[in-house]
XYZ file of N, CA, C and O in Angstrom:
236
model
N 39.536 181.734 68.729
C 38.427 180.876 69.091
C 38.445 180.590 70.605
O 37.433 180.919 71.225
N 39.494 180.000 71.307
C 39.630 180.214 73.141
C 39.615 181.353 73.191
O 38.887 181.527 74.169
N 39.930 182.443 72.800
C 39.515 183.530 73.444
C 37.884 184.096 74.117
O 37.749 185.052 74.881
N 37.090 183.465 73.737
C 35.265 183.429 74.183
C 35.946 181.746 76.038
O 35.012 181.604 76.828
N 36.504 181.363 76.202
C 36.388 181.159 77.311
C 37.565 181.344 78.054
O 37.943 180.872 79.126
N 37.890 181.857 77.532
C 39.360 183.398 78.562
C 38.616 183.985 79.970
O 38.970 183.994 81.149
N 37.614 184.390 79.381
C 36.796 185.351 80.654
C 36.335 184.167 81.473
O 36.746 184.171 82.633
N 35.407 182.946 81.036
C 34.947 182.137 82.188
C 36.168 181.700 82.644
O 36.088 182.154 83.785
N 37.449 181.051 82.593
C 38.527 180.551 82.831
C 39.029 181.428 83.919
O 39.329 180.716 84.877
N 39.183 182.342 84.094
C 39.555 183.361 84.940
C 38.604 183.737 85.887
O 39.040 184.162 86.957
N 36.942 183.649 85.663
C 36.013 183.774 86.560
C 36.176 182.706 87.707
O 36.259 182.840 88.928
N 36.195 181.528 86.832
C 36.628 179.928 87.457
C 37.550 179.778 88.881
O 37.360 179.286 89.993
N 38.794 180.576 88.114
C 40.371 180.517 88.830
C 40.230 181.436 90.138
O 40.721 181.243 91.251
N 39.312 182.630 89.632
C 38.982 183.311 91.245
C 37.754 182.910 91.991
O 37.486 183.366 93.103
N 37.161 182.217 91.480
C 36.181 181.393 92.780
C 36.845 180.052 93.386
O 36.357 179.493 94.368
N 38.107 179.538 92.658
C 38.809 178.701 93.439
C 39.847 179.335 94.307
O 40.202 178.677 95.285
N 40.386 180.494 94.109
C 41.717 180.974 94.770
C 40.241 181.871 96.175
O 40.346 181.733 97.394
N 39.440 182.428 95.696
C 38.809 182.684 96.885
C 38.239 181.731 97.797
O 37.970 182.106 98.938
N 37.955 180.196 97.337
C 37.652 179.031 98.188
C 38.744 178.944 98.998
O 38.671 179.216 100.197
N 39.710 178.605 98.485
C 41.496 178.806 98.978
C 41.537 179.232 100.223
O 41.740 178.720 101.324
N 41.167 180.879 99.576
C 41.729 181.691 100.890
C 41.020 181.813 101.794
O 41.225 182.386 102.864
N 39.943 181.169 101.349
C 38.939 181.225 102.679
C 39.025 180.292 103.831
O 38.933 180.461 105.047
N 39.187 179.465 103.232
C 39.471 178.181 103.944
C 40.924 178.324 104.907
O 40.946 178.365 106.137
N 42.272 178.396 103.862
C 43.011 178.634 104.627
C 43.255 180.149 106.313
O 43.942 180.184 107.333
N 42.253 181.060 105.673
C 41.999 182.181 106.963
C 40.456 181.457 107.671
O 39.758 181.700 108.656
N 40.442 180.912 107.052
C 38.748 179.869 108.473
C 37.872 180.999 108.423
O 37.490 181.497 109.482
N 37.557 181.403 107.468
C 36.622 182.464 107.113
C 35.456 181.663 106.735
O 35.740 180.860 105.847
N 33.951 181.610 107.210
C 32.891 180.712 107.122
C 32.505 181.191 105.536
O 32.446 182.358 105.148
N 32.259 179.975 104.730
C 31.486 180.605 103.918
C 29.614 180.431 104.274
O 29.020 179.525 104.858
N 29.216 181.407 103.790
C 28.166 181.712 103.574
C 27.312 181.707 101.636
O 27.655 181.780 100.456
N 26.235 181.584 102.383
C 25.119 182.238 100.978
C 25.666 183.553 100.514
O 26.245 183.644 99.431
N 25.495 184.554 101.302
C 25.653 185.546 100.881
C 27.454 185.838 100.040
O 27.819 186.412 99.014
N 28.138 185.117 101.102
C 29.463 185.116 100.506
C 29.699 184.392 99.008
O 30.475 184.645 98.085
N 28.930 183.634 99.154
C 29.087 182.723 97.802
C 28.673 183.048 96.834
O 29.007 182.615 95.732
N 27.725 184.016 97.103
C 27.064 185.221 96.069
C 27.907 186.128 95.491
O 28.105 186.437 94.316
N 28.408 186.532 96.617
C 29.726 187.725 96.154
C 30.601 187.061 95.634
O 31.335 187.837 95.021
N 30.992 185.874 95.520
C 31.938 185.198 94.642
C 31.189 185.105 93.008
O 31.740 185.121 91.907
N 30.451 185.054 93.191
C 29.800 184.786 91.488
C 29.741 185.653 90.974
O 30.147 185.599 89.813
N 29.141 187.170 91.553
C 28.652 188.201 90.487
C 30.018 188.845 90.715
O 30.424 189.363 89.675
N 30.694 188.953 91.546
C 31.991 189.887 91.205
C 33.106 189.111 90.761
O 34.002 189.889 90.431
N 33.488 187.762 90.589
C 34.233 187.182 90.248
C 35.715 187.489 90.654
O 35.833 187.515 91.879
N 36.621 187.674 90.125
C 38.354 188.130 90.570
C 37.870 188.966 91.269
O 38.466 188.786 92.331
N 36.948 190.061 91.470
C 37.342 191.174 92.576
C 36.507 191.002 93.739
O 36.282 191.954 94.488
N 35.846 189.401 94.019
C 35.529 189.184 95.320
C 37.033 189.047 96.193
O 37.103 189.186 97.414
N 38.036 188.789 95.428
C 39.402 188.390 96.924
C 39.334 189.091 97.379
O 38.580 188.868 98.326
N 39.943 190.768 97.379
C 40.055 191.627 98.125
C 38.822 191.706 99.743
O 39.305 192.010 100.834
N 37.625 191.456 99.630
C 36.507 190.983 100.276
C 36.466 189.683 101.046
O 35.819 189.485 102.074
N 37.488 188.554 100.210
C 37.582 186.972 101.161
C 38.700 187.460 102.216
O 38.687 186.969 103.344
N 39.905 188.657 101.773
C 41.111 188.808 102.530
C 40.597 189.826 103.929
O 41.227 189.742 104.984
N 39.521 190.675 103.804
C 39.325 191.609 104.724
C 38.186 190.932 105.479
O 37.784 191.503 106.493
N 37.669 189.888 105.143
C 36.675 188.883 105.981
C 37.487 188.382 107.866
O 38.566 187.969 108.290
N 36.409 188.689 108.316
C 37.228 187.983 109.574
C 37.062 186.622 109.912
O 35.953 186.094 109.843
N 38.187 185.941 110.312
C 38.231 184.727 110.767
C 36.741 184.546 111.889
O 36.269 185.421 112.615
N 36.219 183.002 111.696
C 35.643 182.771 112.461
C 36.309 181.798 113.729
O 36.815 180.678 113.798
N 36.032 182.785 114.572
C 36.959 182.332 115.933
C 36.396 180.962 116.405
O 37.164 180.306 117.108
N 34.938 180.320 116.078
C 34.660 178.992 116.648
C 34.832 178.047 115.876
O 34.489 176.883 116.084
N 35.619 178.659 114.504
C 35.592 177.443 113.297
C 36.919 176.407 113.671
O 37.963 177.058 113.614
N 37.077 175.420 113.922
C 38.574 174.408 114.405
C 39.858 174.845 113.606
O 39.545 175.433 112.571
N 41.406 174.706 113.823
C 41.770 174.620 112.919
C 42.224 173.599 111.752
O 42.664 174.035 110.688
């Protein structure tokens, strides 16, 4: 019966670990980025990790 929210639970866990890493590399989010977090879910990180820092964001 948890097995039907296994998949959102894990969709969940990688739009927080990609908030994470974004934040911690000062990578801006965006619309568009925040997009790519939803429809690809776990396999947006690879995409938050190769993002470049924004050099005017503080640390």
């Amino acid at each position: 019966m948890m097995t039907a929210y296994l998949p959102a639970l894990i969709w969940s866990l990688s739009a927080f670990a990609c908030l994470f890493i974004a934040k911690r590399r000062r990578v801006r989010t965006t619309a568009v980025r925040a997009a790519l977090v939803v429809l690809l879910g776990p396999f947006a990180i690879p995409f938050v990790l190769a993002a470049r820092p924004d050099p005017f964001k503080p640390a």
